[in-house]
Tab-separated table of C-alpha atoms in Angstrom:
chain	number	residue	atom	x	y	z
A	1	MET	CA	235.853	17.387	-48.702
A	2	GLU	CA	236.843	20.573	-46.967
A	3	ILE	CA	240.429	20.487	-45.743
A	4	LYS	CA	240.571	21.146	-41.994
A	5	THR	CA	244.090	20.081	-41.049
A	6	HIS	CA	244.628	23.486	-39.440
A	7	HIS	CA	241.854	22.707	-36.915
A	8	PHE	CA	243.830	19.794	-35.472
A	9	LYS	CA	244.226	21.060	-31.892
A	10	LYS	CA	240.657	22.287	-31.688
A	11	VAL	CA	239.209	18.962	-32.852
A	12	VAL	CA	241.572	16.988	-30.625
A	13	LYS	CA	240.115	18.684	-27.562
A	14	LYS	CA	236.611	17.858	-28.726
A	15	GLU	CA	237.403	14.219	-29.499
A	16	ILE	CA	239.227	13.618	-26.224
A	17	ALA	CA	236.105	14.829	-24.403
A	18	ASP	CA	233.826	12.604	-26.519
A	19	VAL	CA	232.950	9.521	-24.456
A	20	SER	CA	231.743	7.449	-27.424
A	21	SER	CA	234.956	8.075	-29.373
A	22	ARG	CA	237.030	7.196	-26.333
A	23	THR	CA	235.087	3.970	-25.874
A	24	PHE	CA	235.514	2.989	-29.504
A	25	LEU	CA	239.221	3.789	-29.502
A	26	SER	CA	239.774	1.720	-26.370
A	27	PHE	CA	238.891	-1.557	-28.059
A	28	LEU	CA	238.663	-1.480	-31.863
A	29	PRO	CA	242.175	-0.380	-32.927
A	30	PRO	CA	243.737	-2.904	-30.502
A	31	LEU	CA	241.381	-5.538	-31.922
A	32	PHE	CA	242.481	-4.726	-35.483
A	33	ALA	CA	246.104	-4.904	-34.335
A	34	ALA	CA	245.540	-8.338	-32.765
A	35	LEU	CA	243.751	-9.633	-35.890
A	36	ARG	CA	246.645	-8.380	-38.000
A	37	GLN	CA	249.157	-10.214	-35.867
A	38	ALA	CA	247.177	-13.446	-36.092
A	39	ALA	CA	246.781	-13.152	-39.864
A	40	LEU	CA	250.463	-12.471	-40.423
A	41	SER	CA	251.297	-15.658	-38.539
A	42	SER	CA	249.787	-17.602	-41.450
A	43	PHE	CA	252.896	-16.727	-43.448
A	44	PRO	CA	255.720	-19.251	-42.985
A	45	ASP	CA	258.009	-16.290	-42.393
A	46	PRO	CA	255.930	-13.225	-41.386
A	47	GLU	CA	258.920	-10.915	-41.050
A	48	GLY	CA	260.285	-12.068	-44.398
A	49	ALA	CA	256.895	-11.449	-46.050
A	50	GLN	CA	256.819	-7.902	-44.695
A	51	GLN	CA	260.375	-7.278	-45.870
A	52	TYR	CA	259.584	-8.639	-49.331
A	53	ALA	CA	256.655	-6.214	-49.592
A	54	ALA	CA	258.876	-3.356	-48.471
A	55	ALA	CA	261.427	-4.324	-51.126
A	56	ILE	CA	258.706	-4.242	-53.818
A	57	ARG	CA	257.609	-0.802	-52.670
A	58	ALA	CA	261.219	0.411	-52.646
A	59	GLU	CA	261.601	-0.765	-56.257
A	60	VAL	CA	258.346	0.956	-57.214
A	61	VAL	CA	259.533	4.276	-55.824
A	62	ALA	CA	262.930	3.939	-57.492
A	63	ARG	CA	261.465	3.042	-60.928
A	64	LEU	CA	258.199	4.965	-60.767
A	65	PRO	CA	258.392	6.956	-64.069
A	66	GLU	CA	259.416	3.864	-66.041
A	67	LEU	CA	256.713	1.674	-64.467
A	68	LEU	CA	253.981	4.212	-65.130
A	69	GLU	CA	254.922	4.409	-68.800
A	70	GLU	CA	254.861	0.618	-69.035
A	71	PHE	CA	251.465	0.537	-67.303
A	72	GLU	CA	250.022	3.101	-69.708
A	73	ARG	CA	251.271	1.170	-72.758
A	74	ASN	CA	249.768	-2.103	-71.624
A	75	ALA	CA	246.503	-0.645	-70.313
A	76	THR	CA	246.002	1.214	-73.595
A	77	ALA	CA	246.814	-1.918	-75.593
A	78	HIS	CA	243.917	-3.673	-73.828
A	79	GLY	CA	241.442	-0.920	-74.655
A	80	ALA	CA	241.559	1.264	-71.536
A	81	LYS	CA	241.949	5.016	-71.879
A	82	VAL	CA	244.621	6.468	-69.594
A	83	ILE	CA	244.321	10.084	-68.480
A	84	TRP	CA	247.087	11.918	-66.655
A	85	ALA	CA	245.990	14.530	-64.141
A	86	ARG	CA	248.609	16.898	-62.754
A	87	THR	CA	246.242	18.326	-60.156
A	88	ALA	CA	243.020	17.454	-58.377
A	89	GLY	CA	241.335	20.090	-60.537
A	90	GLU	CA	242.408	18.402	-63.774
A	91	ALA	CA	241.185	15.012	-62.564
A	92	ASN	CA	237.853	16.427	-61.428
A	93	ASP	CA	237.391	18.441	-64.622
A	94	PHE	CA	237.907	15.349	-66.760
A	95	ILE	CA	235.458	13.234	-64.768
A	96	LEU	CA	232.872	16.018	-64.680
A	97	LYS	CA	233.116	16.641	-68.434
A	98	LEU	CA	232.865	12.920	-69.150
A	99	ALA	CA	229.713	12.669	-67.024
A	100	ARG	CA	228.142	15.715	-68.655
A	101	ASP	CA	228.971	14.588	-72.192
A	102	ARG	CA	227.316	11.228	-71.544
A	103	GLY	CA	224.223	12.663	-69.898
A	104	VAL	CA	224.996	11.124	-66.503
A	105	THR	CA	222.748	12.340	-63.683
A	106	TYR	CA	224.297	10.332	-60.853
A	107	VAL	CA	227.235	8.024	-60.213
A	108	THR	CA	228.013	5.331	-57.683
A	109	LYS	CA	231.396	5.206	-56.022
A	110	GLY	CA	233.514	2.472	-54.563
A	111	LYS	CA	235.494	3.263	-51.432
A	112	SER	CA	238.498	5.282	-52.559
A	113	MET	CA	240.908	7.403	-50.542
A	114	VAL	CA	242.221	9.226	-53.591
A	115	SER	CA	238.696	10.313	-54.543
A	116	GLU	CA	238.414	11.787	-51.029
A	117	GLU	CA	241.702	13.553	-51.717
A	118	LEU	CA	240.306	14.999	-54.958
A	119	GLY	CA	237.009	16.061	-53.417
A	120	ILE	CA	235.194	14.659	-56.452
A	121	ASN	CA	231.913	14.236	-54.541
A	122	ASP	CA	231.629	17.972	-53.911
A	123	VAL	CA	232.534	18.829	-57.507
A	124	LEU	CA	229.893	16.502	-58.943
A	125	SER	CA	227.200	17.568	-56.452
A	126	GLU	CA	227.754	21.249	-57.180
A	127	GLN	CA	227.117	20.528	-60.862
A	128	GLY	CA	223.936	18.563	-60.258
A	129	ILE	CA	225.409	15.069	-60.609
A	130	GLU	CA	224.691	13.125	-57.424
A	131	PRO	CA	227.485	10.813	-56.182
A	132	TYR	CA	226.455	7.841	-54.017
A	133	GLU	CA	229.075	6.155	-51.862
A	134	THR	CA	228.347	2.427	-51.892
A	135	ASP	CA	230.647	1.195	-49.134
A	136	LEU	CA	228.367	1.129	-46.078
A	137	GLY	CA	230.776	3.071	-43.879
A	138	GLU	CA	231.484	5.637	-46.601
A	139	PHE	CA	227.749	5.911	-47.302
A	140	ILE	CA	227.084	6.787	-43.655
A	141	ALA	CA	230.023	9.213	-43.477
A	142	GLN	CA	228.864	10.882	-46.713
A	143	GLN	CA	225.314	11.350	-45.456
A	144	LEU	CA	226.653	12.811	-42.192
A	145	ASN	CA	229.131	15.003	-44.108
A	146	ARG	CA	232.036	13.801	-41.997
A	147	PRO	CA	235.543	12.673	-42.980
A	148	PRO	CA	236.529	8.993	-42.525
A	149	PHE	CA	237.169	8.087	-38.900
A	150	HIS	CA	239.318	5.095	-39.854
A	151	ILE	CA	240.614	3.858	-43.191
A	152	VAL	CA	239.028	0.420	-42.665
A	153	GLY	CA	235.815	1.569	-40.990
A	154	PRO	CA	235.046	5.150	-42.065
A	155	ALA	CA	231.940	5.327	-39.831
A	156	VAL	CA	232.719	2.593	-37.331
A	157	ASN	CA	232.418	5.078	-34.456
A	158	ILE	CA	228.849	6.121	-35.332
A	159	SER	CA	226.201	4.748	-32.954
A	160	LEU	CA	223.369	2.529	-34.192
A	161	GLU	CA	220.828	5.075	-32.946
A	162	GLU	CA	222.395	7.806	-35.053
A	163	ILE	CA	222.515	5.533	-38.100
A	164	CYS	CA	218.838	4.664	-37.570
A	165	ASP	CA	217.850	8.345	-37.523
A	166	LEU	CA	219.982	8.967	-40.585
A	167	PHE	CA	218.463	6.128	-42.610
A	168	MET	CA	214.940	7.170	-41.600
A	169	GLU	CA	215.642	10.656	-42.896
A	170	LYS	CA	217.743	10.013	-46.001
A	171	ALA	CA	217.650	6.356	-47.040
A	172	GLY	CA	213.908	5.761	-47.096
A	173	MET	CA	213.839	3.348	-44.142
A	174	GLN	CA	210.231	2.978	-42.974
A	175	GLU	CA	210.537	1.586	-39.430
A	176	PRO	CA	213.111	2.571	-36.785
A	177	THR	CA	215.538	-0.169	-35.756
A	178	THR	CA	218.985	-0.571	-34.242
A	179	ASP	CA	219.419	-4.101	-35.590
A	180	PRO	CA	222.661	-3.997	-37.625
A	181	VAL	CA	221.300	-6.543	-40.117
A	182	GLU	CA	218.133	-4.506	-40.713
A	183	LEU	CA	220.171	-1.316	-41.089
A	184	GLY	CA	222.463	-3.000	-43.573
A	185	TYR	CA	219.448	-4.295	-45.494
A	186	ALA	CA	217.971	-0.793	-45.674
A	187	ALA	CA	221.208	0.557	-47.140
A	188	ARG	CA	221.309	-2.331	-49.605
A	189	LEU	CA	217.767	-1.644	-50.837
A	190	PHE	CA	218.576	2.014	-51.306
A	191	LEU	CA	221.842	1.432	-53.154
A	192	ARG	CA	220.748	-1.533	-55.293
A	193	ASP	CA	218.221	0.740	-56.926
A	194	LYS	CA	221.082	3.055	-57.896
A	195	PHE	CA	223.056	0.198	-59.436
A	196	HIS	CA	220.063	-0.877	-61.491
A	197	HIS	CA	220.038	2.180	-63.731
A	198	LEU	CA	223.697	3.104	-63.434
A	199	LYS	CA	225.506	4.686	-66.399
A	200	MET	CA	228.822	5.596	-64.776
A	201	GLY	CA	230.746	4.210	-61.810
A	202	ILE	CA	233.814	5.584	-60.068
A	203	ALA	CA	236.252	3.506	-58.023
A	204	GLY	CA	239.767	3.738	-56.725
A	205	VAL	CA	242.619	1.335	-57.388
A	206	ASN	CA	244.399	-0.740	-54.769
A	207	ILE	CA	247.113	-2.008	-57.093
A	208	ALA	CA	247.972	-1.311	-60.747
A	209	VAL	CA	250.149	-3.816	-62.613
A	210	ALA	CA	252.664	-2.417	-65.092
A	211	GLU	CA	253.356	-5.621	-67.032
A	212	THR	CA	249.657	-6.256	-67.825
A	213	GLY	CA	248.016	-2.799	-67.576
A	214	SER	CA	245.528	-4.222	-65.038
A	215	VAL	CA	243.877	-2.465	-62.108
A	216	MET	CA	242.961	-4.395	-58.953
A	217	ASN	CA	240.507	-3.783	-56.119
A	218	VAL	CA	240.066	-5.656	-52.848
A	219	GLU	CA	236.884	-5.312	-50.786
A	220	ASN	CA	234.482	-7.177	-48.500
A	221	GLU	CA	231.039	-5.871	-49.472
A	222	GLY	CA	230.883	-6.373	-53.248
A	223	ASN	CA	229.897	-2.767	-53.861
A	224	ILE	CA	233.040	-1.985	-55.860
A	225	ARG	CA	232.349	-4.985	-58.069
A	226	LEU	CA	228.822	-3.678	-58.740
A	227	THR	CA	230.130	-0.161	-59.330
A	228	LYS	CA	232.605	-1.510	-61.858
A	229	SER	CA	230.482	-4.109	-63.641
A	230	SER	CA	227.024	-2.465	-63.766
A	231	PRO	CA	227.598	0.745	-65.751
A	232	GLU	CA	228.538	1.436	-69.348
A	233	ILE	CA	231.351	3.718	-68.238
A	234	GLN	CA	233.888	2.938	-65.554
A	235	VAL	CA	236.341	5.485	-64.163
A	236	SER	CA	239.196	4.128	-62.062
A	237	ILE	CA	241.190	6.742	-60.167
A	238	MET	CA	244.684	5.893	-58.971
A	239	SER	CA	247.428	7.913	-57.352
A	240	LEU	CA	250.572	7.314	-59.355
A	241	GLU	CA	252.378	5.292	-56.658
A	242	LYS	CA	249.812	2.459	-56.818
A	243	VAL	CA	251.652	0.773	-59.683
A	244	VAL	CA	253.826	-2.329	-59.142
A	245	PRO	CA	256.104	-4.030	-61.701
A	246	THR	CA	254.554	-7.493	-62.126
A	247	MET	CA	251.446	-9.543	-61.387
A	248	LEU	CA	253.568	-11.665	-59.031
A	249	ASP	CA	254.445	-8.506	-57.082
A	250	ALA	CA	250.781	-7.502	-57.066
A	251	MET	CA	249.763	-10.867	-55.615
A	252	HIS	CA	252.214	-10.515	-52.760
A	253	ILE	CA	251.227	-6.912	-52.018
A	254	MET	CA	247.579	-7.990	-52.001
A	255	ARG	CA	248.273	-10.801	-49.501
A	256	VAL	CA	250.177	-8.422	-47.236
A	257	LEU	CA	247.633	-5.626	-47.681
A	258	CYS	CA	244.680	-7.760	-46.544
A	259	ARG	CA	246.507	-9.145	-43.526
A	260	ASN	CA	247.714	-5.731	-42.379
A	261	CYS	CA	244.420	-3.994	-43.139
A	262	THR	CA	241.610	-6.161	-41.776
A	263	GLY	CA	243.452	-9.162	-40.408
A	264	GLN	CA	242.161	-11.377	-43.223
A	265	ASN	CA	244.271	-13.739	-45.278
A	266	MET	CA	242.276	-12.470	-48.253
A	267	SER	CA	239.342	-10.104	-48.701
A	268	ALA	CA	235.907	-11.442	-49.724
A	269	TYR	CA	236.135	-9.945	-53.223
A	270	VAL	CA	239.097	-9.318	-55.513
A	271	SER	CA	238.554	-7.862	-58.974
A	272	ILE	CA	241.177	-7.491	-61.679
A	273	ASP	CA	240.293	-5.442	-64.768
A	274	THR	CA	242.461	-5.500	-67.854
A	275	GLY	CA	240.732	-3.171	-70.258
A	276	PRO	CA	236.939	-2.844	-70.724
A	277	LYS	CA	234.522	-5.674	-71.482
A	278	LYS	CA	235.539	-7.813	-74.460
A	279	LYS	CA	233.101	-8.941	-77.163
A	280	ASP	CA	232.653	-12.410	-75.694
A	281	GLU	CA	232.257	-11.218	-72.095
A	282	ILE	CA	228.905	-10.554	-70.402
A	283	ASP	CA	230.018	-8.323	-67.510
A	284	GLY	CA	232.060	-5.186	-67.262
A	285	PRO	CA	231.997	-1.639	-68.602
A	286	GLU	CA	232.061	-0.834	-72.303
A	287	GLU	CA	234.492	1.990	-71.626
A	288	LEU	CA	237.244	2.014	-68.994
A	289	TYR	CA	239.019	5.246	-68.111
A	290	ILE	CA	242.012	5.157	-65.746
A	291	VAL	CA	242.840	8.550	-64.265
A	292	ILE	CA	246.414	8.669	-62.927
A	293	VAL	CA	246.597	11.418	-60.341
A	294	ASP	CA	249.786	13.284	-59.529
A	295	ASN	CA	248.364	16.129	-57.398
A	296	GLY	CA	251.739	17.308	-56.144
A	297	ARG	CA	253.536	13.969	-55.821
A	298	SER	CA	256.036	14.677	-58.596
A	299	ASN	CA	256.990	17.891	-56.780
A	300	PHE	CA	258.621	15.918	-54.009
A	301	TYR	CA	259.473	12.770	-55.974
A	302	PHE	CA	262.982	14.019	-56.731
A	303	ASP	CA	263.640	14.524	-53.013
A	304	GLU	CA	265.033	11.101	-52.103
A	305	LYS	CA	263.924	11.335	-48.485
A	306	ALA	CA	260.438	12.727	-49.018
A	307	ARG	CA	259.522	10.229	-51.738
A	308	GLU	CA	259.712	7.438	-49.161
A	309	ALA	CA	256.141	8.481	-48.358
A	310	LEU	CA	255.087	6.942	-51.685
A	311	ARG	CA	255.838	3.486	-50.304
A	312	CYS	CA	252.547	3.551	-48.335
A	313	ILE	CA	249.991	0.920	-49.475
A	314	ARG	CA	247.064	2.375	-47.401
A	315	CYS	CA	246.626	-0.676	-45.184
A	316	GLY	CA	246.100	1.389	-42.025
A	317	ALA	CA	248.175	-0.877	-39.761
A	318	CYS	CA	250.011	2.200	-38.505
A	319	LEU	CA	246.763	3.732	-37.202
A	320	ASN	CA	245.946	0.779	-34.980
A	321	ASN	CA	249.358	0.859	-33.345
A	322	CYS	CA	249.798	4.619	-32.981
A	323	PRO	CA	249.374	5.988	-29.411
A	324	VAL	CA	248.291	9.348	-30.843
A	325	TYR	CA	245.629	8.019	-33.234
A	326	THR	CA	244.293	5.590	-30.627
A	327	SER	CA	243.805	8.560	-28.284
A	328	ILE	CA	242.203	11.056	-30.671
A	329	GLY	CA	240.726	9.098	-33.611
A	330	GLY	CA	240.599	10.185	-37.232
A	331	TYR	CA	238.666	13.469	-37.247
A	332	PRO	CA	241.442	15.777	-35.938
A	333	TYR	CA	243.629	15.014	-38.975
A	334	GLY	CA	241.101	16.952	-41.008
A	335	TRP	CA	241.410	15.258	-44.377
A	336	ALA	CA	241.247	11.959	-46.237
A	337	TYR	CA	244.367	10.432	-44.663
A	338	SER	CA	244.613	10.065	-40.881
A	339	GLY	CA	247.027	8.598	-38.349
A	340	PRO	CA	250.722	8.167	-39.152
A	341	MET	CA	249.763	7.536	-42.780
A	342	GLY	CA	248.179	10.990	-42.902
A	343	GLN	CA	250.990	12.596	-40.955
A	344	VAL	CA	253.366	11.391	-43.675
A	345	LEU	CA	251.257	12.148	-46.766
A	346	ASN	CA	249.301	15.278	-45.860
A	347	PRO	CA	252.323	17.575	-45.319
A	348	LEU	CA	253.682	16.689	-48.766
A	349	LEU	CA	250.343	17.075	-50.549
A	350	LEU	CA	249.129	20.187	-48.707
A	351	GLY	CA	252.353	21.867	-47.563
A	352	LEU	CA	254.066	22.073	-44.190
A	353	ASP	CA	252.422	25.403	-43.431
A	354	ARG	CA	248.951	23.801	-43.299
A	355	THR	CA	249.926	20.613	-41.486
A	356	ARG	CA	252.429	21.546	-38.756
A	357	ASP	CA	250.270	20.192	-35.962
A	358	LEU	CA	250.013	16.821	-37.691
A	359	TYR	CA	253.665	15.871	-38.016
A	360	ASN	CA	254.448	17.444	-34.653
A	361	ALA	CA	251.823	15.242	-32.978
A	362	CYS	CA	254.148	12.256	-32.620
A	363	THR	CA	255.667	10.419	-29.656
A	364	PHE	CA	258.471	8.997	-31.854
A	365	CYS	CA	257.854	5.572	-30.347
A	366	GLY	CA	258.364	3.983	-33.771
A	367	ALA	CA	255.299	1.702	-33.513
A	368	CYS	CA	254.106	2.814	-36.977
A	369	ARG	CA	257.461	2.038	-38.553
A	370	ALA	CA	257.584	-1.386	-36.911
A	371	VAL	CA	254.315	-2.557	-38.517
A	372	CYS	CA	254.523	-0.810	-41.900
A	373	PRO	CA	254.626	-3.354	-44.756
A	374	GLY	CA	255.749	-0.642	-47.168
A	375	GLY	CA	258.896	0.075	-45.189
A	376	VAL	CA	257.998	3.707	-44.465
A	377	ASP	CA	260.175	5.225	-41.733
A	378	HIS	CA	257.568	7.615	-40.342
A	379	PRO	CA	259.585	9.118	-37.452
A	380	SER	CA	262.527	10.049	-39.642
A	381	LEU	CA	260.146	11.699	-42.115
A	382	PHE	CA	258.550	13.738	-39.318
A	383	LEU	CA	262.002	14.943	-38.275
A	384	TYR	CA	262.748	15.738	-41.915
A	385	TYR	CA	259.583	17.815	-42.190
A	386	ARG	CA	260.488	19.673	-39.023
A	387	SER	CA	263.916	20.499	-40.406
A	388	LYS	CA	262.388	21.733	-43.678
A	389	ASP	CA	259.946	23.835	-41.726
A	390	VAL	CA	262.675	25.405	-39.597
A	391	GLU	CA	264.669	26.146	-42.748
A	392	GLY	CA	261.601	27.709	-44.325
A	393	ASP	CA	262.086	25.545	-47.431
A	394	PRO	CA	259.798	27.037	-50.108
A	395	ALA	CA	259.436	23.710	-51.962
A	396	PHE	CA	257.807	22.233	-48.844
A	397	LYS	CA	256.048	25.485	-47.907
A	398	GLY	CA	258.048	25.567	-44.706
A	399	VAL	CA	257.442	28.339	-42.216
A	400	ARG	CA	260.407	29.532	-40.222
A	401	PRO	CA	259.807	29.849	-36.469
A	402	GLY	CA	258.811	33.249	-35.100
A	403	ARG	CA	261.420	35.747	-33.911
A	404	TRP	CA	260.948	34.911	-30.254
A	405	GLU	CA	261.370	31.187	-30.900
A	406	GLN	CA	264.424	31.773	-33.108
A	407	ALA	CA	265.981	33.973	-30.410
A	408	MET	CA	265.290	31.374	-27.725
A	409	TYR	CA	266.933	28.586	-29.718
A	410	ALA	CA	269.871	30.840	-30.666
A	411	VAL	CA	270.527	31.530	-26.993
A	412	ALA	CA	270.180	27.840	-26.097
A	413	THR	CA	272.532	26.845	-28.932
A	414	PHE	CA	275.100	29.415	-27.834
A	415	LEU	CA	274.963	28.265	-24.228
A	416	MET	CA	275.203	24.583	-25.102
A	417	ALA	CA	278.215	25.315	-27.296
A	418	HIS	CA	279.953	26.926	-24.300
A	419	PRO	CA	279.785	24.457	-21.354
A	420	PRO	CA	280.925	26.885	-18.614
A	421	LEU	CA	278.195	29.339	-19.600
A	422	TRP	CA	275.613	26.516	-19.817
A	423	ARG	CA	276.480	25.327	-16.305
A	424	LEU	CA	276.271	28.878	-14.986
A	425	ALA	CA	272.906	29.488	-16.678
A	426	SER	CA	271.432	26.221	-15.403
A	427	ARG	CA	272.639	27.007	-11.889
A	428	LEU	CA	271.082	30.472	-11.980
A	429	GLY	CA	267.892	29.321	-13.731
A	430	ARG	CA	266.900	26.577	-11.302
A	431	PRO	CA	265.620	28.871	-8.531
A	432	PHE	CA	263.481	30.786	-11.045
A	433	LEU	CA	261.916	27.584	-12.377
A	434	ASN	CA	261.286	26.233	-8.899
A	435	ARG	CA	259.354	29.359	-7.932
A	436	SER	CA	256.500	27.894	-9.988
A	437	ALA	CA	256.733	24.413	-8.469
A	438	ARG	CA	253.781	23.095	-6.485
A	439	GLY	CA	254.123	19.780	-4.679
A	440	GLY	CA	257.386	19.029	-6.441
A	441	VAL	CA	255.898	19.615	-9.927
A	442	ILE	CA	256.118	22.575	-12.271
A	443	SER	CA	252.743	22.844	-14.038
A	444	GLU	CA	252.894	26.357	-15.427
A	445	LEU	CA	255.360	29.030	-16.427
A	446	TRP	CA	255.082	32.599	-17.473
A	447	GLY	CA	255.101	34.221	-20.902
A	448	GLN	CA	255.878	32.196	-24.015
A	449	PHE	CA	256.302	28.950	-22.040
A	450	ASP	CA	252.651	28.944	-21.033
A	451	GLY	CA	251.481	27.012	-24.106
A	452	TRP	CA	253.990	24.207	-23.612
A	453	PHE	CA	252.690	23.557	-20.088
A	454	ARG	CA	249.017	23.339	-21.017
A	455	ASN	CA	249.287	19.583	-21.467
A	456	ARG	CA	252.574	18.811	-19.725
A	457	ASP	CA	254.417	19.339	-16.482
A	458	LEU	CA	257.949	18.892	-15.205
A	459	PRO	CA	259.404	17.684	-11.936
A	460	ALA	CA	260.883	20.511	-9.885
A	461	MET	CA	264.556	21.174	-10.528
A	462	PRO	CA	266.884	19.317	-8.125
A	463	ALA	CA	269.155	21.261	-5.815
A	464	ARG	CA	272.267	20.100	-7.663
A	465	THR	CA	272.822	19.432	-11.371
A	466	PHE	CA	273.932	16.125	-12.812
A	467	HIS	CA	277.385	17.576	-13.489
A	468	GLN	CA	277.709	18.669	-9.869
A	469	ARG	CA	276.670	15.254	-8.583
A	470	TRP	CA	278.955	13.478	-11.034
A	471	LYS	CA	281.876	15.630	-9.958
A	472	GLU	CA	281.180	14.861	-6.302
A	473	LEU	CA	280.817	11.132	-6.976
A	474	ARG	CA	284.097	11.017	-8.848
A	475	LYS	CA	285.789	12.870	-6.016
A	476	GLN	CA	284.356	10.413	-3.468
A	477	SER	CA	285.343	7.448	-5.645
A	478	SER	CA	288.840	8.809	-6.079
A	479	GLY	CA	289.171	9.289	-2.305
A	480	THR	CA	287.941	5.743	-1.607
A	481	THR	CA	290.283	4.228	-4.198
A	482	GLY	CA	293.213	6.208	-2.838
A	483	THR	CA	292.567	4.909	0.696
A	484	THR	CA	292.360	1.292	-0.490
A	485	ASP	CA	295.480	1.558	-2.591
A	486	GLY	CA	297.318	3.123	0.328
C-alpha cells in the first residue's frame, strides 16, 4: 500500500464533497457507537470492564520485552517457528522467500492491519505471487486498490452498483445484480476455489498469549479460519504489542474487543492456535510461522509517553466517536490506520514530518479517550507530538516551524510575558483586524494568516478589551459599595 499521509488535506476536500461518503458517515459510525454502548451494558460493571482492559494493556506495555521472550519460548515449545522482523522489509523478505522456496504461486489472506502496514500484498504481487484478500470488505478494497475506509468495514462505503461492476469484471460473476446476498455468494464462489488448492495462508493476530505461546483471531466470516486451516503452511503476522501475559487476560481483552469493535458480545468465530497441527489432529497447518514485527516500535518504546500508543487493541471505537473521522472518513489518513487510532500510531511509525496534518487534525474533545478500552490518552499524545515537532526532535523526525512562524510566536511570547506591552499591542491591533470585518465577522486576513482563515472565521474585535471592561466593572462595583457603606 502506497503511503499517502502527506495528501491528507487534498483528500479531505475531496471526501467532504463526496455525497455518498457524507451519507455513509452520517449514519454508520453513530450506529456502531450505539451498538457498542448496548453491548458494553451486558457487563455487570461496564466501566470496570474497560478499566480492567486498560490495566492489562498498561501491564503489557510495561513488561513488553519480558512477555515477548516468554511468548517465543512457549510458541517454539509447541512447534511454531518464531521470526523476528526489525523492519517491514525484513518481514516481507522472509515471507517472500518462504513462498518461493515452497513453490507457492498464490496465497490467501485473512484481514490484518499489520499486513497492510507491511505492504505485503504489493511485494508478493511484484514477484508473481498473487495475494487474495478473503475478508469480503478487504477483497473489495483490494480489487479497487483503495485503503480501508473503516477498520471494521474496509469497503462499507462502496455502493452495490460499483461492487456489481467490480465482480463482473474481476470475480467471474456472470449476471449483474445489486442483491447483497448474490454479491456475497459470487465472492464466496471465487474465494472458495482459492482455498481448495491453497498451499500457504497469511493472517494477522488479534491477541498473542505469552503463557501458552498461542495466537488468537476473532472474525465473523470464517475466512481467517479457512486461511489458517486449509494450507500446509500458515504465516501469522503480529505487531509486537499484541502479546498479553495470560490466557485469562486474553479472554477479557477478547470480550472487550468484540464489544467495542462491532457491538457484539462475541464474534461468530474465534480461533486459538498453539503450534501447528498435531499428529492426532485433522485440521490445521503442518507448519506455523509467527512473524513478530517491530517496524520502528522499539525506537519509541523507551519514550515513556510515546509508548502509550502501544496500548491500542485496534477495536476502532475511537473512529466512531471522533468528530473528525465522522466528517471525513478513512481515506484522508492515507495508510492502514485511520481515525484517532491512526493519528496516534502513524506519526510514530512514519515520522512526524510525514504525518503533521494527521495529529493536528484534532478538536481535542477527548471523545476518543473516553471510549478507548486500552486506556490510550490520544489528546495528550497529539500535544506531545506537536511539542516534539516544534523542538525538531530527530528521534521523532520533528520539523521545526519555519522562520516566519518562529518569529511570530517569539513576538507573541514576548508580548504575553510583558502585560503592559500586550495590552498596548491588542489595543493598537484591533482596528487593523476590524478593517477586514464584514457583517461583524472576520473571514480573511492578509499575508501569512490567509491559510488559517480558509476554513475558519472570527467575530470582529470588540471596541474594548476584557481587561478594560473588567477594570471599569471593578470601578463601578467599588463606587456602588462605597455608597452603600456610607
